[in-house]
PDB file of C-alpha atoms in Angstrom:
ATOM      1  CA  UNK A 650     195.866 203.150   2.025  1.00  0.00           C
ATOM      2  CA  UNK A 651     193.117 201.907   3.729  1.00  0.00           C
ATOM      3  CA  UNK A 652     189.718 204.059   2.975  1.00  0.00           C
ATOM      4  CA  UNK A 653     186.914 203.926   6.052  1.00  0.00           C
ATOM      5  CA  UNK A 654     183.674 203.278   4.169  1.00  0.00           C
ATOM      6  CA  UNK A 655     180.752 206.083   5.719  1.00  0.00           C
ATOM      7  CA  UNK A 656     177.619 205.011   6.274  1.00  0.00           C
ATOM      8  CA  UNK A 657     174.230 206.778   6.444  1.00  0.00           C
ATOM      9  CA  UNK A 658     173.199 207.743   9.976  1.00  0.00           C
ATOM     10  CA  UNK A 659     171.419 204.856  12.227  1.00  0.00           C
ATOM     11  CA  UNK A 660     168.035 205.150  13.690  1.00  0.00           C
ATOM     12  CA  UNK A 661     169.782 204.062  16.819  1.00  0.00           C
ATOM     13  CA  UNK A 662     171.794 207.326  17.022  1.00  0.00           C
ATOM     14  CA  UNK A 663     171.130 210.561  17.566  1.00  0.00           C
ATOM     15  CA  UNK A 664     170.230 212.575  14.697  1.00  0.00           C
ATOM     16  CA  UNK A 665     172.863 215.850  14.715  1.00  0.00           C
ATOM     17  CA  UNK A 666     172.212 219.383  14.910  1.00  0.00           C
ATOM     18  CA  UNK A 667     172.274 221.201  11.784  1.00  0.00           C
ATOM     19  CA  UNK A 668     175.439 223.502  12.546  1.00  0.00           C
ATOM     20  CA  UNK A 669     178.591 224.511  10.047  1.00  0.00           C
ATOM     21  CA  UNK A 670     180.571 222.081  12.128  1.00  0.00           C
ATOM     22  CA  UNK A 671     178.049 219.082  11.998  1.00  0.00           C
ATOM     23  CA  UNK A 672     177.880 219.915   8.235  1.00  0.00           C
ATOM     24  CA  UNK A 673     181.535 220.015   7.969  1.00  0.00           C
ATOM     25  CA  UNK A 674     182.083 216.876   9.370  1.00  0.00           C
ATOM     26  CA  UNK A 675     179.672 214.995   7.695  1.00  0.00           C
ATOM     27  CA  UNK A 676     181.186 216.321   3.875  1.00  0.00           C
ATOM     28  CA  UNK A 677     184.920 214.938   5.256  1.00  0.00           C
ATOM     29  CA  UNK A 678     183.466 211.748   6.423  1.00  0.00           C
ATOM     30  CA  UNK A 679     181.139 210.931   3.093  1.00  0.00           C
ATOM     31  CA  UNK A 680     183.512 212.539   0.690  1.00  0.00           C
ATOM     32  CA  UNK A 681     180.870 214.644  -1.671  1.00  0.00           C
ATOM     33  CA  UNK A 682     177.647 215.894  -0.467  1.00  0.00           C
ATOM     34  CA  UNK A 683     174.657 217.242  -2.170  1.00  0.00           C
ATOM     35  CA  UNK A 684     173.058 220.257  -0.023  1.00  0.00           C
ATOM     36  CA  UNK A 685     169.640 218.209  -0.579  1.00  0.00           C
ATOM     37  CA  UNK A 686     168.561 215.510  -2.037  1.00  0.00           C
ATOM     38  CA  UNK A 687     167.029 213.959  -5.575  1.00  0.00           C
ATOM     39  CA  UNK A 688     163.814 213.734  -5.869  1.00  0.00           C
ATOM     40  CA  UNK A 689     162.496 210.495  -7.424  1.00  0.00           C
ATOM     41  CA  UNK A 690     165.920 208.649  -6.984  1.00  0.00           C
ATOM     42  CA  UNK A 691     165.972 205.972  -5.163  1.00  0.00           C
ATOM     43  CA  UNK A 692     169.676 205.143  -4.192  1.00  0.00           C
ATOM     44  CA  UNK A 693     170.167 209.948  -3.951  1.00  0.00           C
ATOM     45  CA  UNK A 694     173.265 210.678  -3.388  1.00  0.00           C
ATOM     46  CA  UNK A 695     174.202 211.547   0.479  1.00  0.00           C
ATOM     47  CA  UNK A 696     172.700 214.757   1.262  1.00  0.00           C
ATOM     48  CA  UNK A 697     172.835 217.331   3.998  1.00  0.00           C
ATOM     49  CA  UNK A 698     169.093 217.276   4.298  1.00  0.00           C
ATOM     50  CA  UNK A 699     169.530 212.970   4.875  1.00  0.00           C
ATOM     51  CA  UNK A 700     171.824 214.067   7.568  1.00  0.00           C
ATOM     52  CA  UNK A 701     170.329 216.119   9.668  1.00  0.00           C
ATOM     53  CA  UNK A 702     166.600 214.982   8.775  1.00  0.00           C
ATOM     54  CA  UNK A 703     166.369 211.038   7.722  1.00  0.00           C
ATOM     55  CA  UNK A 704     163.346 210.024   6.353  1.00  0.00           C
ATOM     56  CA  UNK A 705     161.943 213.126   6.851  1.00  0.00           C
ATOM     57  CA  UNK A 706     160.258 214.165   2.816  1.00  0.00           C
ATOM     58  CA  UNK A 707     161.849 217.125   1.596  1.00  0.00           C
ATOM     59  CA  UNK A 708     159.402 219.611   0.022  1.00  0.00           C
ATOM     60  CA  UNK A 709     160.926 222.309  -2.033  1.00  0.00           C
ATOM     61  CA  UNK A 710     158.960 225.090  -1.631  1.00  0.00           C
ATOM     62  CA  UNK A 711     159.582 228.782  -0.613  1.00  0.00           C
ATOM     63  CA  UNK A 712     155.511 229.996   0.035  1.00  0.00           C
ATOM     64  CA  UNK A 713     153.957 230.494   3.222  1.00  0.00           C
ATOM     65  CA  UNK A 714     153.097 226.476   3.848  1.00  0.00           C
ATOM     66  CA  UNK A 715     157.170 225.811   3.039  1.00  0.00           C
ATOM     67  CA  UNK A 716     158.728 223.584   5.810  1.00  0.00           C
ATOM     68  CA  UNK A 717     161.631 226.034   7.439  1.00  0.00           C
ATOM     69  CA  UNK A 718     163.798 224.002   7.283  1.00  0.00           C
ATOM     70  CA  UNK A 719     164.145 223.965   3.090  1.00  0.00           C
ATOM     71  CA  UNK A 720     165.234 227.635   4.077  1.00  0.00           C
ATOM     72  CA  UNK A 721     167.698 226.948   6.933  1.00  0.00           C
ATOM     73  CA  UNK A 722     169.443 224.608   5.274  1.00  0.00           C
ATOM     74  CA  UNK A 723     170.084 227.335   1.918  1.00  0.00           C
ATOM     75  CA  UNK A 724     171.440 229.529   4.152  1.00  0.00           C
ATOM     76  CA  UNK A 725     173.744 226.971   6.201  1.00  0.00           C
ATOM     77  CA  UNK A 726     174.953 225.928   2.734  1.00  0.00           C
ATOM     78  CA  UNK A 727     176.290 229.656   2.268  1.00  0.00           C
ATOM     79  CA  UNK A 728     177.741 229.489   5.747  1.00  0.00           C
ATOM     80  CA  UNK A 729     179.753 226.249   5.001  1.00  0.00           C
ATOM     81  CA  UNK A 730     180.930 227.571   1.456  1.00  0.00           C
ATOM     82  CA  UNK A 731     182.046 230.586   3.115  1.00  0.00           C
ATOM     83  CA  UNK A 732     184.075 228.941   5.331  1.00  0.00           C
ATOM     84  CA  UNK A 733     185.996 227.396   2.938  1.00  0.00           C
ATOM     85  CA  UNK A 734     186.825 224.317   5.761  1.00  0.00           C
ATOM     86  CA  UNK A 735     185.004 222.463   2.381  1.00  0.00           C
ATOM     87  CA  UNK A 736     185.005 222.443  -1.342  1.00  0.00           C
ATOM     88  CA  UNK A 737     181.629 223.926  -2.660  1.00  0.00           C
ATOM     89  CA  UNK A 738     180.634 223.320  -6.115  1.00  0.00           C
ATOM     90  CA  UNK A 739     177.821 222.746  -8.854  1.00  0.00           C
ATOM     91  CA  UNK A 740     179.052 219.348 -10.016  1.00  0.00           C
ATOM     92  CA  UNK A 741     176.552 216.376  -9.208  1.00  0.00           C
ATOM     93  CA  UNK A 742     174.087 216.778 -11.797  1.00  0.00           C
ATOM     94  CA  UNK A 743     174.891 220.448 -11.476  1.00  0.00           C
ATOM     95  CA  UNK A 744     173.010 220.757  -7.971  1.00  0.00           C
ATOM     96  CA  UNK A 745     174.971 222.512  -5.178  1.00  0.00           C
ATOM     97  CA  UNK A 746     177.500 219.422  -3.977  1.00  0.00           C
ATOM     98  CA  UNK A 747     180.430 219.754  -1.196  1.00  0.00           C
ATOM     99  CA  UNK A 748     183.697 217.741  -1.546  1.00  0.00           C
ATOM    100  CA  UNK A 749     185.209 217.266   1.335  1.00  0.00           C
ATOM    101  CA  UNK A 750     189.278 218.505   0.440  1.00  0.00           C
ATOM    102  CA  UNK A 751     190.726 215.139   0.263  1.00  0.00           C
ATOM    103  CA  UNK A 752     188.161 214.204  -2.267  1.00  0.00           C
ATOM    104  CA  UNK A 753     188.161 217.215  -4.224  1.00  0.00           C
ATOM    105  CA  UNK A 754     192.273 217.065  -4.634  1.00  0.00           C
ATOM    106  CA  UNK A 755     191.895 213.463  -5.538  1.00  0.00           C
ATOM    107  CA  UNK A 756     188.952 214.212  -8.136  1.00  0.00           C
ATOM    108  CA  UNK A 757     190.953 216.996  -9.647  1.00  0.00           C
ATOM    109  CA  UNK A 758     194.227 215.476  -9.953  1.00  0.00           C
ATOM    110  CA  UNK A 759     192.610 212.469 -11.464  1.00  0.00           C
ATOM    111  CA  UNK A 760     191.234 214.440 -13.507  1.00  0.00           C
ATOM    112  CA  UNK A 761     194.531 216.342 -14.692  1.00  0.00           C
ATOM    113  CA  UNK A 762     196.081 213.995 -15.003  1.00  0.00           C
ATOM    114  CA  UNK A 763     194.215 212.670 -17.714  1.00  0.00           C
ATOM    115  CA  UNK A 764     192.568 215.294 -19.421  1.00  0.00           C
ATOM    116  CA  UNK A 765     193.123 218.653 -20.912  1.00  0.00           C
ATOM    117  CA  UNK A 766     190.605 220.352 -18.272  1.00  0.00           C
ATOM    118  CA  UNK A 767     191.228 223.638 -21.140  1.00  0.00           C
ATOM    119  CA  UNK A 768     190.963 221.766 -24.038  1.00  0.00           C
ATOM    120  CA  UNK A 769     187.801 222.855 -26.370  1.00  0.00           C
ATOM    121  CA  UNK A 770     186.177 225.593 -24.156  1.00  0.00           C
ATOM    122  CA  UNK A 771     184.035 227.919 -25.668  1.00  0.00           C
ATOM    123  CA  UNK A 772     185.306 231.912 -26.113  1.00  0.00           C
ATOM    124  CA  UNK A 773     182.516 232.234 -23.759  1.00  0.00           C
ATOM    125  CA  UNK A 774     183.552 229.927 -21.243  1.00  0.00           C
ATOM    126  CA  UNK A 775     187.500 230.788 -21.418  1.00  0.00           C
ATOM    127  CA  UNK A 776     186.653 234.389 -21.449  1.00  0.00           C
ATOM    128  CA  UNK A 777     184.284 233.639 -18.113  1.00  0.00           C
ATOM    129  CA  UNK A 778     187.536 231.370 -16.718  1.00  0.00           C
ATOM    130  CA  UNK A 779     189.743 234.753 -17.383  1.00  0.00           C
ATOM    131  CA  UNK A 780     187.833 237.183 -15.725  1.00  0.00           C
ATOM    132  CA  UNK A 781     188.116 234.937 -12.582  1.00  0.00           C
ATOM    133  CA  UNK A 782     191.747 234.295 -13.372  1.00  0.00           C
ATOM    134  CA  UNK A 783     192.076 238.100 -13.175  1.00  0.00           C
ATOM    135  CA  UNK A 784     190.314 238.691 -10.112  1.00  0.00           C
ATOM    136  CA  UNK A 785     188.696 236.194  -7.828  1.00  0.00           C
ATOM    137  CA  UNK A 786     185.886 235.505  -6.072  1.00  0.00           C
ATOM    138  CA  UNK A 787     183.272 237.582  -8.167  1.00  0.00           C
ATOM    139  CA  UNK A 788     179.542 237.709  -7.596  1.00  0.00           C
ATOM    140  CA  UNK A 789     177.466 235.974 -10.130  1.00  0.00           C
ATOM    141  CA  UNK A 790     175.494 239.557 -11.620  1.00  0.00           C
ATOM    142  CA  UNK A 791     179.133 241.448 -12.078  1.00  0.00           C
ATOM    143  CA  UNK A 792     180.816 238.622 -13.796  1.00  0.00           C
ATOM    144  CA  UNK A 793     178.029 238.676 -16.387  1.00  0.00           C
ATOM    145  CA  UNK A 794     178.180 242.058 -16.669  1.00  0.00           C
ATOM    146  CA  UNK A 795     181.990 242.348 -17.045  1.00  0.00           C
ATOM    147  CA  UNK A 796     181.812 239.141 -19.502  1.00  0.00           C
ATOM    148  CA  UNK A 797     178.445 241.437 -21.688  1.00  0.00           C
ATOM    149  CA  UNK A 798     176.114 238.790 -20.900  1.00  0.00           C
ATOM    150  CA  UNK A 799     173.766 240.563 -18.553  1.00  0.00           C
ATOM    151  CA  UNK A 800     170.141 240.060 -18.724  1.00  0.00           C
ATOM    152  CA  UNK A 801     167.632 237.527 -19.070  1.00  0.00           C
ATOM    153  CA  UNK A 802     168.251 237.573 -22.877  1.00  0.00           C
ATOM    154  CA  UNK A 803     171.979 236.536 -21.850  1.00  0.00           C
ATOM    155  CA  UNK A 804     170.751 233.849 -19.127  1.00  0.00           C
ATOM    156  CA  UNK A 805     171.171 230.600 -20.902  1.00  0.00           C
ATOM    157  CA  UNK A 806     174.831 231.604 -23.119  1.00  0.00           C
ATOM    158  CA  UNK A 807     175.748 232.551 -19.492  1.00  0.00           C
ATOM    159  CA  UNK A 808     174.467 228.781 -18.304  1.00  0.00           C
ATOM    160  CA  UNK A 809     175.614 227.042 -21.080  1.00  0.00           C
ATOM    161  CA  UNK A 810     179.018 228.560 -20.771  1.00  0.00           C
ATOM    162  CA  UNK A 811     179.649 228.610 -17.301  1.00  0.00           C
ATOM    163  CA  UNK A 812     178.848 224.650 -17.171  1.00  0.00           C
ATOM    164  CA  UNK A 813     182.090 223.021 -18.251  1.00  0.00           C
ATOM    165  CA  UNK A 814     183.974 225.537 -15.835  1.00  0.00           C
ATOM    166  CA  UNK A 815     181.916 223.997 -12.752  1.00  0.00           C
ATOM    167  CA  UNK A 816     182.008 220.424 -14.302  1.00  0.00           C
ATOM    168  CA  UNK A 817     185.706 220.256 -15.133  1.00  0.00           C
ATOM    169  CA  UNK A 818     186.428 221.418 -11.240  1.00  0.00           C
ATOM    170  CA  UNK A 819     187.835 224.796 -12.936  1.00  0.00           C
ATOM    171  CA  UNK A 820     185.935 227.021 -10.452  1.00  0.00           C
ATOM    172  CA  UNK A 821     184.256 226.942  -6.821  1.00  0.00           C
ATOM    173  CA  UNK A 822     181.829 228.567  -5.007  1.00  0.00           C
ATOM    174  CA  UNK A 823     182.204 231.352  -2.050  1.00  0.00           C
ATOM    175  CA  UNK A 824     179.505 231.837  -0.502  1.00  0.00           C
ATOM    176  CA  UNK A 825     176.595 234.479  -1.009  1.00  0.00           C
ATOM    177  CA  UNK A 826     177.756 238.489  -1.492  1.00  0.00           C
ATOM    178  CA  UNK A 827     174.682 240.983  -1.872  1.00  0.00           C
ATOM    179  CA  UNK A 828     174.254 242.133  -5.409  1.00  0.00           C
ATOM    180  CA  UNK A 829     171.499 244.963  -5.767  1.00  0.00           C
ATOM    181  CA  UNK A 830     169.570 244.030  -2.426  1.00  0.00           C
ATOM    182  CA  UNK A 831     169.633 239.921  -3.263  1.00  0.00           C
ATOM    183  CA  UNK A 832     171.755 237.313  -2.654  1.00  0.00           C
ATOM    184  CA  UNK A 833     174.126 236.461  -5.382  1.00  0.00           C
ATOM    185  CA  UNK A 834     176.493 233.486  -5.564  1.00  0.00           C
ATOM    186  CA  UNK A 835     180.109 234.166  -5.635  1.00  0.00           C
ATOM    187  CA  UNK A 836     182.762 232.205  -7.687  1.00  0.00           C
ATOM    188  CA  UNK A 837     186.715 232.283  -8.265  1.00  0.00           C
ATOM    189  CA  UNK A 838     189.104 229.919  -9.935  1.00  0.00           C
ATOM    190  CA  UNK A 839     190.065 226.900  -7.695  1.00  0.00           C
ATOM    191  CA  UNK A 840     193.476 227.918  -8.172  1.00  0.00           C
ATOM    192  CA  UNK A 841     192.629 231.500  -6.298  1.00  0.00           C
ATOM    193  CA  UNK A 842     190.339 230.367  -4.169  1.00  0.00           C
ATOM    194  CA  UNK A 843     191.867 226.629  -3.019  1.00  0.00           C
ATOM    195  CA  UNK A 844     195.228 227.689  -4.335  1.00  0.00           C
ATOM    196  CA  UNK A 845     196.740 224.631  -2.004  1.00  0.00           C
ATOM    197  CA  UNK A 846     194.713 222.124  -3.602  1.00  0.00           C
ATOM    198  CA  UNK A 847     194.980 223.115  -7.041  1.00  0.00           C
ATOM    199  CA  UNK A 848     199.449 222.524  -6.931  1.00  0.00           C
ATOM    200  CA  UNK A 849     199.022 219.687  -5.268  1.00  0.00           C
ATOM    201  CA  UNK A 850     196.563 218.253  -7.386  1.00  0.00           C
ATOM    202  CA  UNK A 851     198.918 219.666 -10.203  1.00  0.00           C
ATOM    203  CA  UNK A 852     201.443 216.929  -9.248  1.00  0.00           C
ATOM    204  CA  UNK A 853     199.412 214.438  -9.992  1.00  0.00           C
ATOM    205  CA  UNK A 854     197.341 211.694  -8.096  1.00  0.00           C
ATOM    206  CA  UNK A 855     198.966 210.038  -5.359  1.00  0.00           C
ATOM    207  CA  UNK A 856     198.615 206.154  -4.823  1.00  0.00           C
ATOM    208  CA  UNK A 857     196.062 207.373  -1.896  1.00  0.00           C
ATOM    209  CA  UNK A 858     194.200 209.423  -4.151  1.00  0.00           C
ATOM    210  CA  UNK A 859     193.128 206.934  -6.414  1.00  0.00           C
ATOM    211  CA  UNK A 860     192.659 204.808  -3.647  1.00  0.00           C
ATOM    212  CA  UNK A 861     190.348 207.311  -2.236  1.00  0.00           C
ATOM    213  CA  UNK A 862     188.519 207.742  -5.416  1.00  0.00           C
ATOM    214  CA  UNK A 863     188.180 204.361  -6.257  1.00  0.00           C
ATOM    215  CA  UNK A 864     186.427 203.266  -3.470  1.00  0.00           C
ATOM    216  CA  UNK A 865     183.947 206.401  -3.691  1.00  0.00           C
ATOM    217  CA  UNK A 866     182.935 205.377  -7.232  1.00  0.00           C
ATOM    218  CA  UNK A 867     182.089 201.726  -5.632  1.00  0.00           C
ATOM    219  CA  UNK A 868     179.952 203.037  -3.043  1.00  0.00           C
ATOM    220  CA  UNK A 869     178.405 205.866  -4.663  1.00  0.00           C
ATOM    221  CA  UNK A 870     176.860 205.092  -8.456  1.00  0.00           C
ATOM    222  CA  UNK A 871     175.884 208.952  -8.664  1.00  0.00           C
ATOM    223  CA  UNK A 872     179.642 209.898  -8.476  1.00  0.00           C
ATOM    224  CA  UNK A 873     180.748 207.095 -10.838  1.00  0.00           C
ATOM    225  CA  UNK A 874     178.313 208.119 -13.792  1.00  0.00           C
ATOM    226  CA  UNK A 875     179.687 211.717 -12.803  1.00  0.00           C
ATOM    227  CA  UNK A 876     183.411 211.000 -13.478  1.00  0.00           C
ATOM    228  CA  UNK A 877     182.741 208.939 -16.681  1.00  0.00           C
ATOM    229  CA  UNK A 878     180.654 211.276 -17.891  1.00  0.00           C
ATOM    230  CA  UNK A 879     183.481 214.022 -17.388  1.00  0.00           C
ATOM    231  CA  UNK A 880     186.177 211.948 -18.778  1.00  0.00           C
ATOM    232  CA  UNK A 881     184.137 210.964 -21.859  1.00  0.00           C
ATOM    233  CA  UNK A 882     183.195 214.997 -22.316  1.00  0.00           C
ATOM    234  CA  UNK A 883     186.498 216.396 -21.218  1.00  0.00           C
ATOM    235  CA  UNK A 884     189.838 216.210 -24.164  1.00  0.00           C
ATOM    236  CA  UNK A 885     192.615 213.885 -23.384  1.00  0.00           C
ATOM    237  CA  UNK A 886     195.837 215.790 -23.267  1.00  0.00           C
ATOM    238  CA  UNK A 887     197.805 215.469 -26.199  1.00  0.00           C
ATOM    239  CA  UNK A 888     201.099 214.441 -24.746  1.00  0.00           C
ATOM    240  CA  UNK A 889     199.089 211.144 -23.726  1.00  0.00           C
ATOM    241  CA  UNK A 890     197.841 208.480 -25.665  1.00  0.00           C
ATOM    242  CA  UNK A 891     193.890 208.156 -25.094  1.00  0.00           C
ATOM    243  CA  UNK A 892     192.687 206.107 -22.353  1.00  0.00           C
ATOM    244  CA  UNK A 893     189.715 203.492 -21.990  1.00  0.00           C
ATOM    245  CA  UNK A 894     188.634 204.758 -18.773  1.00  0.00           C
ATOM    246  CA  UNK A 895     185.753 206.607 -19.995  1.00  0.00           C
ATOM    247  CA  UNK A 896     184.041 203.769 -21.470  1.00  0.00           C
TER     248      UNK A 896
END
């Protein structure tokens, strides 16, 4: 298989419009997308914010002086999650990232392949993984509540236990449902949610897959500290001898 490397978008063309579909079709021709972009790092992964405003400074802010655009862009991140045309999850350093579904099915059958994506959870995190099993997608406030971790005591055994789920490409993200009067993030199982790409993925990777991966951890450094970092964390299965991948 032949993989089309993406490039960042030239000066020389026009800058698009920052719509579902635009969004869309820049996470399926990049592969994985951060919503926006790292501050301080030089070689930041793609981002939405690169794509529809290059070299313009991103300020995150949310007070009167905020640039509008910070704003927009949150809410066209729901939009595109909602859709479900993409794969939305908290994966690259745990910020809000988009896989395109090529990418994502070649990420998680890797991954499966390899690993025992169960292995040496937490109670709290298979207990989190269950309730989503059992009924999928679930805003962010009720599965805390169902799970008895509920309120700001409960915040960081929720965070810490919720991680591995989002790292290990267990669950996705929804969209935004309306919990109490705010905005609250919904989740489900990949299996409910992107029930497609989670049997495929179960069959293992495909020569085009790993072709397809490969070449993203050449282009993009961010994504190849990701993956080792998930193999190295992340049990090999026991039917498989350990492998040397993960450094």
């Amino acid at each position: 298989m032949q993989v089309t490397m993406s490039r960042a978008p030239s000066a020389r063309l026009p800058v698009p419009e920052a719509t579902l579909s635009n969004a869309v079709a820049a996470i399926e021709r990049h592969g994985v997308m951060l919503v926006y972009p790292v501050k301080g790092v030089a070689r930041s992964p793609h981002s939405l914010w690169g794509e529809f405003y290059p070299r313009r400074t991103m300020r995150w802010a949310w007070d009167s002086s905020a640039d509008p655009r910070v704003a927009e862009l949150w809410h066209l991140r729901e939009r595109v999650a909602r859709s479900k045309r993409v794969v939305y999850t908290k994966w690259l350093t745990g910020r809000a990232t988009f896989f395109s579904k090529p990418m994502f099915k070649a990420s998680l059958a890797h991954l499966l392949a390899r690993r025992d994506v169960f292995g040496e959870l937490s109670r709290t995190s298979r207990e989190l993984y269950e309730i989503l099993a059992d009924d999928s997608p679930q805003a962010t406030g009720a599965l805390r509540e169902r799970a008895g971790l509920q309120g700001r005591f409960n915040e960081a055994d929720f965070a810490r236990a919720i991680k591995p789920l989002w790292s290990r490409l267990l669950i996705v993200g929804t969209g935004e449902v309306e919990e109490r009067g705010f905005p609250s993030l919904g989740m489900g199982t990949t299996e409910l949610i992107h029930e497609p790409i989670w049997q495929a993925a179960q069959g293992g990777a495909s020569s085009d897959d790993e072709a397809r991966l490969s070449e993203m951890r050449l282009r993009e450094p961010s994504f190849d500290r990701a993956i080792t970092r998930l193999l190295a964390s992340t049990p090999c299965r026991t039917t498989e001898a350990p492998d040397l991948e993960a450094g």
